[in-house]
Coordinates of C-alpha atoms in Angstrom, one line a residue:
M1 CA 98.5 189.0 -14.5
A2 CA 96.4 192.3 -13.8
S3 CA 93.3 192.0 -11.6
I4 CA 89.9 192.3 -12.8
Q5 CA 88.2 195.6 -11.2
P6 CA 84.4 196.1 -11.0
S7 CA 83.1 199.2 -12.7
P8 CA 82.3 202.2 -10.6
K9 CA 78.4 201.4 -11.1
K10 CA 78.5 197.7 -9.6
R11 CA 80.8 199.1 -6.5
K12 CA 77.9 201.6 -5.9
N13 CA 75.3 198.9 -6.0
N14 CA 77.5 196.5 -3.6
N15 CA 77.9 199.7 -1.2
N16 CA 73.9 200.0 -1.3
K17 CA 73.5 196.7 -0.7
Q18 CA 75.5 196.8 2.1
S19 CA 74.3 199.8 3.5
T20 CA 70.6 198.4 3.3
E21 CA 71.5 195.3 5.0
I22 CA 73.5 197.2 7.7
N23 CA 70.2 199.3 8.4
K24 CA 68.1 196.4 8.7
G25 CA 70.8 194.9 11.3
N26 CA 70.5 198.1 13.0
K27 CA 66.9 198.3 13.1
K28 CA 66.4 194.7 14.6
K29 CA 69.0 195.2 17.0
K30 CA 67.3 198.5 18.1
K31 CA 64.2 196.8 18.1
N32 CA 65.1 193.9 20.5
Q33 CA 67.0 196.3 22.3
D34 CA 64.0 198.6 23.1
L35 CA 61.7 195.0 23.8
A36 CA 64.8 194.3 26.2
D37 CA 64.1 197.6 27.7
I38 CA 60.3 197.3 28.2
R39 CA 60.6 193.9 29.5
K40 CA 63.2 195.6 32.1
L41 CA 60.6 198.1 32.8
G42 CA 58.0 195.5 33.7
Q43 CA 60.1 193.5 35.7
Q44 CA 61.5 196.8 37.9
L45 CA 57.5 197.6 38.3
L46 CA 56.7 193.9 39.7
S47 CA 59.7 193.7 41.9
N48 CA 59.5 197.2 43.8
R49 CA 57.4 199.8 44.6
S50 CA 60.2 202.4 44.1
H51 CA 59.7 201.8 40.6
I52 CA 56.2 202.7 40.3
N53 CA 57.3 205.8 37.7
N54 CA 57.7 202.8 35.2
L55 CA 54.0 202.7 35.4
P56 CA 53.1 205.7 33.1
L57 CA 55.7 205.0 30.7
L58 CA 54.3 201.2 30.0
L59 CA 50.9 202.7 29.7
N60 CA 52.4 205.5 27.1
I61 CA 53.2 202.0 24.9
L62 CA 49.8 201.0 25.5
N63 CA 48.2 204.1 24.0
P64 CA 46.7 203.3 20.5
T65 CA 47.9 207.0 19.5
S66 CA 51.3 206.2 20.2
S67 CA 51.3 203.5 17.3
S68 CA 53.6 201.1 19.1
P69 CA 54.7 197.8 17.3
P70 CA 52.5 194.7 18.4
E71 CA 55.4 193.1 20.5
F72 CA 55.8 196.2 22.4
I73 CA 52.0 196.3 23.4
L74 CA 52.2 192.6 24.4
E75 CA 54.8 192.8 26.9
A76 CA 53.7 196.4 28.2
L77 CA 50.4 194.8 28.5
L78 CA 51.5 191.8 30.3
S79 CA 53.6 193.7 32.6
V80 CA 51.0 196.2 33.6
Q81 CA 48.5 193.6 33.8
S82 CA 50.8 191.4 36.2
F83 CA 50.7 194.9 38.2
F84 CA 47.3 195.4 38.6
T85 CA 46.1 192.2 39.3
P86 CA 46.6 191.7 42.6
L87 CA 45.7 195.2 43.5
V88 CA 42.5 196.1 41.9
A89 CA 40.3 194.2 44.2
D90 CA 41.4 196.7 47.1
L91 CA 41.8 200.0 44.9
P92 CA 39.1 202.6 45.8
S93 CA 36.4 203.7 43.2
S94 CA 37.0 206.2 40.3
S95 CA 35.1 208.9 42.1
A96 CA 37.3 208.6 45.5
K97 CA 38.9 211.6 46.6
P98 CA 42.2 211.6 48.3
T99 CA 42.9 212.3 51.9
E100 CA 45.7 213.8 53.5
D101 CA 47.0 210.5 54.1
P102 CA 50.0 209.8 51.5
E103 CA 48.7 206.1 51.1
S104 CA 45.3 207.3 50.2
V105 CA 47.0 209.6 47.8
Y106 CA 48.9 206.8 46.3
R107 CA 46.1 204.5 46.0
V108 CA 43.9 207.2 44.2
W109 CA 46.5 207.4 41.6
L110 CA 46.6 204.0 41.3
R111 CA 42.8 203.8 40.9
S112 CA 43.4 206.6 38.0
K113 CA 46.1 204.7 36.3
F114 CA 44.1 201.9 36.2
D115 CA 41.2 203.6 34.9
E116 CA 43.6 204.8 32.0
F117 CA 45.0 201.3 31.4
V118 CA 41.2 200.1 30.7
E119 CA 40.7 202.6 28.3
F120 CA 43.6 202.1 26.5
L121 CA 42.4 198.4 26.2
I122 CA 38.8 199.3 25.1
R123 CA 40.5 201.5 22.1
L124 CA 42.9 199.0 21.4
S125 CA 40.2 196.1 20.8
V126 CA 38.7 198.2 18.2
S127 CA 42.1 199.5 16.8
T128 CA 42.7 198.6 13.2
T129 CA 46.2 199.0 13.3
L130 CA 46.3 195.7 15.4
V131 CA 47.1 193.2 12.4
E132 CA 47.3 190.3 14.4
E133 CA 44.3 188.9 15.7
A134 CA 45.9 186.9 18.4
L135 CA 47.0 190.0 19.9
R136 CA 43.4 191.7 19.8
E137 CA 42.5 188.3 21.7
V138 CA 44.9 188.8 24.3
V139 CA 43.7 192.6 24.7
V140 CA 40.0 191.3 25.4
D141 CA 41.0 188.6 27.6
T142 CA 42.8 191.0 29.8
L143 CA 39.6 193.9 29.5
M144 CA 37.4 191.0 30.7
E145 CA 39.7 190.1 33.5
C146 CA 39.4 193.9 34.7
V147 CA 35.6 193.3 34.7
K148 CA 35.6 190.2 36.6
V149 CA 37.4 191.8 39.4
G150 CA 37.4 195.8 38.8
N151 CA 34.7 196.8 41.0
A152 CA 36.3 195.8 44.3
G153 CA 36.2 192.3 43.4
K154 CA 32.6 192.1 41.7
F155 CA 31.7 192.4 38.1
H156 CA 32.6 196.0 36.6
S157 CA 29.2 196.9 34.8
S158 CA 30.5 200.3 33.8
I159 CA 33.7 198.8 32.1
Y160 CA 31.9 196.3 30.3
H161 CA 29.3 198.8 29.1
K162 CA 31.9 200.9 27.6
F163 CA 33.7 197.7 25.9
I164 CA 29.9 197.2 24.5
H165 CA 29.2 200.5 23.5
T166 CA 32.6 201.2 21.6
M167 CA 32.2 197.7 20.0
V168 CA 28.5 198.4 18.8
Y169 CA 29.9 201.8 17.4
S170 CA 33.0 199.8 15.7
I171 CA 32.8 199.8 11.8
E172 CA 35.6 196.8 11.2
E173 CA 36.2 195.3 14.2
A174 CA 32.3 194.4 15.3
D175 CA 32.3 191.0 14.2
T176 CA 35.6 190.0 15.4
L177 CA 35.0 191.3 19.0
L178 CA 31.4 189.7 18.8
D179 CA 32.7 186.3 17.7
L180 CA 35.4 186.2 20.6
L181 CA 32.5 187.2 23.2
V182 CA 30.5 184.3 21.7
S183 CA 33.3 181.9 22.0
K184 CA 34.7 182.6 25.2
Y185 CA 32.4 184.5 27.5
F186 CA 28.6 183.9 26.4
K187 CA 28.8 180.7 28.1
Y188 CA 28.5 182.7 31.4
I189 CA 25.1 183.9 32.5
D190 CA 26.5 186.9 34.1
V191 CA 28.0 188.2 31.2
C192 CA 25.0 187.6 29.1
Y193 CA 22.7 189.6 31.6
F194 CA 25.3 192.4 31.5
T195 CA 25.2 192.4 27.8
Y196 CA 21.5 192.7 27.7
I197 CA 21.4 195.6 30.4
S198 CA 24.3 197.4 28.6
L199 CA 22.5 197.1 24.9
E200 CA 19.1 198.3 26.2
K201 CA 21.0 201.7 27.7
L202 CA 22.6 202.0 24.3
I203 CA 19.3 201.7 22.5
R204 CA 17.4 204.0 25.1
T205 CA 19.7 206.7 24.5
L206 CA 19.9 206.3 20.6
D207 CA 18.5 208.8 18.2
V208 CA 19.1 206.7 14.8
R209 CA 17.8 209.5 12.6
S210 CA 20.6 211.7 14.2
A211 CA 22.9 209.2 15.1
S212 CA 24.7 209.4 11.6
A213 CA 25.5 213.5 11.7
E214 CA 26.6 213.0 15.1
S215 CA 29.1 210.5 14.9
E216 CA 30.7 211.9 11.9
K217 CA 31.2 215.1 13.7
E218 CA 32.7 213.0 16.6
S219 CA 34.6 210.4 14.7
P220 CA 34.6 209.8 10.9
A221 CA 35.2 205.9 12.3
C222 CA 32.4 205.3 14.1
A223 CA 29.2 203.3 12.9
S224 CA 26.0 205.2 12.5
G225 CA 22.7 204.6 11.2
E226 CA 21.9 201.2 9.5
L227 CA 25.3 199.8 10.3
L228 CA 24.8 200.8 14.3
I229 CA 21.2 199.0 14.4
R230 CA 22.7 195.9 12.6
N231 CA 25.5 195.7 14.8
I232 CA 23.0 196.1 17.7
H233 CA 20.8 193.1 16.1
H234 CA 23.8 190.8 15.7
A235 CA 24.8 191.7 19.3
L236 CA 21.1 190.7 20.5
S237 CA 20.9 187.6 18.1
K238 CA 24.2 186.0 19.0
I239 CA 23.6 185.9 22.9
P240 CA 22.5 182.4 23.3
P241 CA 19.1 182.0 24.9
F242 CA 18.8 181.2 28.5
Q243 CA 17.7 177.5 29.2
Q244 CA 15.4 176.8 32.1
L245 CA 17.2 174.2 34.5
G246 CA 16.3 172.3 37.6
E247 CA 16.5 173.9 41.3
K248 CA 19.4 172.4 42.2
S249 CA 21.3 173.1 38.9
E250 CA 24.6 175.4 39.1
F251 CA 24.8 178.2 36.8
E252 CA 28.5 179.1 35.2
M253 CA 29.4 182.6 36.1
W254 CA 32.4 184.7 35.1
N255 CA 32.2 186.6 38.6
A256 CA 31.2 184.2 41.6
S257 CA 30.0 187.1 43.8
G258 CA 28.3 188.7 40.9
V259 CA 24.9 190.3 40.6
F260 CA 23.1 186.9 40.9
T261 CA 24.2 186.8 44.8
K262 CA 21.9 187.2 47.5
D263 CA 21.9 190.4 49.7
S264 CA 23.8 190.2 53.0
K265 CA 20.9 191.8 54.7
T266 CA 18.3 189.3 53.3
E267 CA 20.8 186.7 54.3
T268 CA 20.5 188.1 58.0
K269 CA 16.7 188.3 58.1
K270 CA 16.6 184.5 56.4
K271 CA 18.9 183.2 59.3
S272 CA 17.2 185.2 62.3
K273 CA 14.0 183.7 60.8
D274 CA 15.4 180.2 60.9
S275 CA 19.1 179.5 62.5
K276 CA 18.8 175.6 61.3
T277 CA 18.4 176.7 57.6
E278 CA 21.2 176.9 55.5
T279 CA 20.8 179.2 52.7
N280 CA 23.2 179.4 49.7
D281 CA 24.9 182.3 48.1
V282 CA 23.5 181.6 44.7
P283 CA 19.4 182.0 44.3
S284 CA 17.3 179.5 42.6
S285 CA 17.0 178.8 39.0
A286 CA 13.8 180.3 39.1
I287 CA 14.6 183.7 40.0
I288 CA 17.6 183.7 37.7
S289 CA 15.3 182.6 35.4
K290 CA 13.1 185.4 36.1
K291 CA 16.2 188.2 36.2
M292 CA 17.6 187.0 32.9
K293 CA 13.8 187.1 31.0
L294 CA 13.2 190.5 32.2
K295 CA 16.6 192.0 30.9
F296 CA 16.1 189.9 27.7
S297 CA 12.5 191.3 27.1
K298 CA 13.6 194.9 27.7
A299 CA 16.6 194.7 25.6
W300 CA 14.4 193.4 22.7
M301 CA 11.7 195.8 23.2
A302 CA 13.7 198.5 23.1
F303 CA 15.5 197.2 19.7
L304 CA 11.8 196.9 18.3
T305 CA 10.9 200.3 19.1
L306 CA 13.9 201.7 16.8
E307 CA 12.6 203.4 13.7
P308 CA 13.2 202.9 11.0
L309 CA 14.6 199.3 10.7
P310 CA 16.7 198.4 7.8
I311 CA 14.6 196.2 5.6
D312 CA 17.1 193.3 5.9
V313 CA 17.1 193.6 9.4
Y314 CA 13.3 194.1 9.8
K315 CA 12.6 190.6 7.8
E316 CA 15.3 188.9 9.6
V317 CA 13.7 189.8 12.9
L318 CA 10.5 188.8 11.9
V319 CA 11.3 185.5 10.2
T320 CA 13.1 184.4 13.8
L321 CA 10.8 186.0 16.4
H322 CA 8.5 183.3 17.0
Q323 CA 11.2 180.9 17.6
A324 CA 14.4 183.0 19.2
V325 CA 12.2 185.7 21.1
I326 CA 8.8 184.9 21.9
P327 CA 9.7 182.1 24.2
Y328 CA 12.1 183.9 26.3
L329 CA 9.8 186.9 26.8
S330 CA 8.6 187.6 30.1
N331 CA 5.5 188.8 28.6
P332 CA 5.0 188.1 24.8
K333 CA 2.1 190.1 24.6
L334 CA 4.1 193.3 24.4
L335 CA 5.4 191.9 20.8
S336 CA 1.2 192.7 20.0
D337 CA 1.6 196.4 18.9
F338 CA 5.2 195.6 16.8
L339 CA 3.3 192.5 15.1
T340 CA 0.0 194.3 14.6
K341 CA 1.9 197.0 12.7
S342 CA 3.9 194.6 10.6
Y343 CA 0.7 192.5 9.7
D344 CA -1.1 195.5 8.5
I345 CA 2.1 196.6 6.0
G346 CA 0.9 193.9 3.6
G347 CA 2.9 191.9 1.3
V348 CA 5.5 189.8 2.4
I349 CA 6.1 191.6 5.6
S350 CA 2.6 190.5 6.8
I351 CA 3.7 186.8 5.5
M352 CA 6.4 186.8 7.9
A353 CA 4.6 188.7 10.9
L354 CA 2.1 185.7 10.4
S355 CA 4.1 183.1 12.5
S356 CA 4.4 185.2 15.9
L357 CA 1.1 186.9 15.4
F358 CA -0.6 183.5 15.5
I359 CA 1.3 182.0 18.2
L360 CA 0.1 185.0 20.5
M361 CA -3.3 184.1 19.5
T362 CA -3.4 180.6 19.8
E363 CA -0.7 180.5 22.9
H364 CA -0.8 183.9 24.9
G365 CA -4.6 184.8 24.8
F366 CA -4.1 187.9 22.3
E367 CA -7.2 188.9 20.4
Y368 CA -7.2 190.7 17.0
P369 CA -10.3 191.3 15.5
N370 CA -8.9 191.9 12.0
F371 CA -7.0 189.0 11.8
Y372 CA -8.9 187.1 9.2
V373 CA -9.7 190.2 7.5
K374 CA -5.8 190.9 6.9
L375 CA -5.5 187.0 5.9
Y376 CA -8.0 187.3 3.4
A377 CA -6.2 190.2 2.0
L378 CA -3.1 188.5 1.6
L379 CA -4.6 185.8 -0.9
Q380 CA -3.3 187.1 -4.1
P381 CA -1.6 185.4 -7.0
S382 CA 1.7 186.5 -6.1
I383 CA 1.4 184.7 -2.9
F384 CA 2.0 181.5 -5.1
I385 CA 5.5 182.6 -6.1
A386 CA 6.5 184.1 -3.0
K387 CA 9.9 182.8 -1.0
H388 CA 8.3 181.9 2.3
R389 CA 5.1 180.6 0.6
A390 CA 5.3 177.3 1.9
K391 CA 5.3 178.5 5.6
F392 CA 2.3 180.8 5.0
F393 CA 0.4 177.7 3.4
Q394 CA 0.7 176.0 6.7
L395 CA 0.1 178.7 8.4
L396 CA -3.1 179.4 6.7
D397 CA -4.2 175.9 7.0
S398 CA -3.9 176.2 10.9
C399 CA -5.8 179.3 11.1
L400 CA -8.8 177.8 9.5
K401 CA -8.9 174.4 11.3
S402 CA -11.0 175.7 14.4
P403 CA -14.5 174.3 14.1
L404 CA -15.9 177.6 15.8
L405 CA -15.2 179.6 12.7
P406 CA -18.9 181.0 11.0
A407 CA -19.7 179.7 7.7
Y408 CA -19.8 182.7 5.8
L409 CA -15.7 183.0 6.8
A410 CA -15.0 179.2 5.9
A411 CA -16.9 179.9 2.5
S412 CA -15.3 183.2 1.8
F413 CA -11.7 181.5 2.0
A414 CA -12.9 178.6 0.0
K415 CA -14.1 180.4 -2.9
K416 CA -11.3 183.1 -2.9
L417 CA -8.8 180.1 -3.1
S418 CA -11.0 178.4 -5.6
R419 CA -11.2 181.7 -7.9
L420 CA -7.1 181.9 -7.5
A421 CA -7.1 178.5 -9.1
L422 CA -7.7 179.9 -12.6
T423 CA -4.7 182.1 -12.4
I424 CA -1.8 180.5 -10.6
P425 CA 0.6 177.9 -11.8
P426 CA 0.0 174.1 -11.5
S427 CA 1.8 174.0 -8.2
G428 CA -0.4 176.5 -7.0
N429 CA -3.6 174.2 -7.9
L430 CA -2.2 171.5 -5.7
V431 CA -2.4 173.7 -2.7
V432 CA -5.4 174.9 -3.2
I433 CA -7.2 171.8 -3.6
A434 CA -5.4 170.7 -0.9
L435 CA -6.9 173.6 1.4
I436 CA -10.4 173.7 0.1
H437 CA -10.3 169.8 0.8
N438 CA -9.6 170.4 4.5
L439 CA -12.0 173.3 4.4
L440 CA -14.8 171.1 3.1
R441 CA -13.9 168.3 5.6
R442 CA -13.9 170.8 8.5
H443 CA -16.9 172.6 7.8
P444 CA -19.8 170.4 7.0
S445 CA -21.9 173.5 6.7
I446 CA -20.0 174.9 3.9
N447 CA -20.5 171.8 1.5
C448 CA -23.2 173.4 -0.3
L449 CA -20.4 175.0 -2.5
V450 CA -20.0 171.9 -3.9
H451 CA -23.4 171.5 -5.7
Q452 CA -25.8 174.7 -5.2
E453 CA -29.2 174.3 -5.8
E454 CA -32.0 177.1 -6.5
K455 CA -34.1 176.8 -2.8
D456 CA -37.5 178.1 -4.4
Q457 CA -39.4 179.3 -7.8
T458 CA -39.3 182.8 -6.6
A459 CA -35.3 182.4 -6.7
K460 CA -35.9 180.8 -9.9
N461 CA -38.2 183.8 -11.7
D462 CA -35.3 186.2 -10.1
M463 CA -33.1 187.7 -12.8
S464 CA -30.3 188.1 -10.4
A465 CA -30.3 184.1 -9.0
N466 CA -29.6 183.0 -12.5
P467 CA -27.8 179.8 -12.3
G468 CA -25.2 181.3 -14.6
I469 CA -24.3 184.2 -12.6
D470 CA -21.6 184.0 -9.9
H471 CA -22.9 186.1 -7.0
F472 CA -19.8 185.8 -5.3
K473 CA -17.9 189.4 -4.8
N474 CA -14.2 188.9 -5.6
E475 CA -13.1 192.2 -4.7
E476 CA -15.2 192.9 -1.4
T477 CA -12.9 193.0 1.4
D478 CA -16.0 192.5 4.0
L479 CA -15.8 189.0 4.8
T480 CA -19.6 189.2 5.8
K481 CA -20.6 190.7 2.0
T482 CA -18.8 188.5 -0.4
N483 CA -21.9 186.3 -0.9
A484 CA -19.8 183.2 -0.8
L485 CA -22.4 181.0 0.4
R486 CA -24.5 182.0 -2.6
S487 CA -22.0 180.7 -4.7
C488 CA -20.4 177.3 -5.6
L489 CA -16.9 175.8 -6.5
W490 CA -17.2 176.1 -10.5
E491 CA -13.6 177.0 -10.7
I492 CA -12.6 173.7 -9.3
D493 CA -14.7 171.7 -11.5
T494 CA -12.7 173.5 -14.5
L495 CA -9.6 171.9 -12.9
R496 CA -10.6 168.2 -13.6
H497 CA -9.5 168.9 -17.6
H498 CA -6.4 170.6 -16.5
Y499 CA -3.6 170.3 -18.9
C500 CA -0.8 169.2 -15.7
P501 CA -2.0 165.6 -15.1
P502 CA -1.3 166.1 -11.1
V503 CA -3.6 168.7 -11.0
S504 CA -6.5 166.7 -12.6
R505 CA -5.9 163.5 -10.7
F506 CA -5.8 165.2 -7.5
V507 CA -9.1 167.3 -7.9
L508 CA -10.7 163.9 -8.1
S509 CA -10.2 163.7 -4.4
L510 CA -13.0 166.5 -4.0
E511 CA -15.6 164.2 -5.7
N512 CA -15.8 162.0 -2.5
D513 CA -18.2 162.8 0.4
L514 CA -16.2 164.9 2.7
T515 CA -18.9 165.0 5.4
V516 CA -18.0 161.4 6.2
R517 CA -15.0 162.1 8.6
S518 CA -14.8 158.4 9.3
K519 CA -13.9 157.5 5.8
T520 CA -11.5 160.7 4.8
T521 CA -8.5 162.1 6.1
E522 CA -7.0 165.8 6.0
V523 CA -4.8 166.6 3.2
A524 CA -0.9 167.5 4.7
V525 CA -0.9 171.0 3.0
K526 CA 3.0 170.9 3.8
D527 CA 3.6 168.2 1.1
F528 CA 2.3 170.7 -1.6
S529 CA 3.2 174.2 -0.1
S530 CA 6.9 174.3 -1.7
G531 CA 6.0 172.9 -5.1
S532 CA 7.2 174.1 -8.2
Y533 CA 7.1 173.4 -12.0
A534 CA 10.7 171.5 -11.4
T535 CA 9.1 169.0 -8.6
I536 CA 6.0 168.3 -10.5
F537 CA 8.0 167.2 -13.1
R538 CA 10.4 165.3 -10.9
D539 CA 7.6 163.5 -9.6
E540 CA 5.9 162.8 -12.9
M541 CA 9.5 161.5 -14.1
R542 CA 9.4 158.6 -11.0
R543 CA 5.6 157.7 -11.7
R544 CA 5.4 154.2 -13.0
V545 CA 2.2 154.0 -15.2
K546 CA 0.9 151.0 -17.4
Q547 CA 1.9 151.0 -20.9
V548 CA -1.3 152.1 -22.9
P549 CA -1.5 153.1 -26.5
L550 CA -1.4 156.7 -27.3
A551 CA -4.3 156.4 -30.0
F552 CA -6.6 153.9 -31.5
Y553 CA -8.0 153.6 -34.9
K554 CA -10.3 150.9 -36.2
A555 CA -8.7 151.0 -39.8
I556 CA -5.1 152.2 -40.6
P557 CA -5.2 155.7 -41.3
T558 CA -4.3 156.8 -44.7
S559 CA -3.9 160.9 -44.3
L560 CA -3.0 162.9 -41.3
F561 CA -6.4 164.5 -41.3
S562 CA -9.9 163.5 -42.0
E563 CA -12.7 165.2 -44.2
S564 CA -15.1 165.3 -41.2
D565 CA -12.1 167.5 -39.6
F566 CA -12.8 170.4 -41.7
G567 CA -16.8 170.6 -42.3
G568 CA -17.5 172.3 -45.6
W569 CA -14.1 172.0 -47.0
T570 CA -13.2 170.2 -50.1
F571 CA -9.3 169.3 -50.6
Q572 CA -7.7 168.2 -53.9
S573 CA -4.5 166.6 -54.5
Q574 CA -2.5 167.6 -57.8
E575 CA -3.2 164.7 -59.8
Q576 CA -7.0 165.6 -59.3
K577 CA -6.2 168.9 -60.2
Q578 CA -4.7 167.7 -63.8

């Protein structure tokens, strides 16, 4: 029987498949062989000093420009790290020059290779070719180990500064590296301390306007302009706030012999004064707190001097400033210039700056004469639909709480709010009523606004004192010239007939005698400050009301309209016309 032979085309395809499989096998075999060679180089380097020439070969694999596979990088990295770990604490400084002694030449050369190793690690940490995030984490961990003991056993701030600088200027990997620092290293107080120092140095030498052009010339992969500012702000805001601990509390440090240890000279002086007293290497929490606050303040104040800040970063800073920054500053009054400039801008920016500015005034003794003038200017119809209106109205209520406010100022705010009630939605009317209620209760001197009477006959004969004319100057910006005390809250009286039932019901609270403080209470503005049509409708649907007839007629009506509804008109039906 004749055998069936495959066609030439099939034979060709089979040959191609076989050759492809052979090539893949050869590549895999070569890769395993190369990996074994790298492992052998590392073992030889660690076993005998005679194999010191393997060190440059392993460093060459770590060079990001060599585009080595991740497996090769990992193997070379572990070998080089194991080699330098026991030696780095005893190596000379990077600026040291060798002497005629061969051992000195060797140690200076080792230091240069260690610096080269650190440089490669920093570049690898932001390299986009490292697909595996696990390898990036190993690189960062190795780099932080070098930072830990790279300065003769102490924290190597120079290496760390280069790392932070590279991270901030990174376009794609800045967030990834920052997350690694947050999760593993920002719990150490000395790491946070040097992070503040590095960021401050970076900001002080930064020119935002020229940073974009310069970074494009140097490297198109570097962050510039707004992205650079965002990276810096992200790094600053991610550092956990320093919490004041007790005097005997211990702080977790990355390097035990770091910046917070006492100087040996100071230690000797203390021992000479009192030989019986034992001193610790780590200072008290009060000293550490003072140092941390100082570096925290310098870093944040340097950042806030950057101009111009991107509008989204600017708003985020203003929103979080009173909680995340002011409590930890060494001198909160340093923020006065930044906040007053922001407050003077107007609009949403002023609303966001109000919280922090109010804290400076009430808790830190800051004086700002134009505060109430600017606050008065913010009372516009648009404020009742702003995003941060809830916080604004609560702060407005707090700002008007002091009994030391002059009558003309309290009256101006009450009248301005009253006038706004004519043009704002029902949710805004509820806030206005609550604010005016509190104002009348706190300041009895302005209760004349509820019912204003003419003082004498001369005023009656004066045409300008006509009861039908409102003397309030709504467009006046000078609070002493608004004539609010000569006016009355007639706008609030119109709300008694408002189409929205919650408004017409709530306004009745102003009919009580608010001067009798023992029988009245202040209204919580926060209960109304974030209201809307939806919340009003939802609250009305939840109300339980008694069933009442919608209309009452003495006789059953025979038509939709009665003749009295249309005086002077006569209507005839079709039958009457015929």
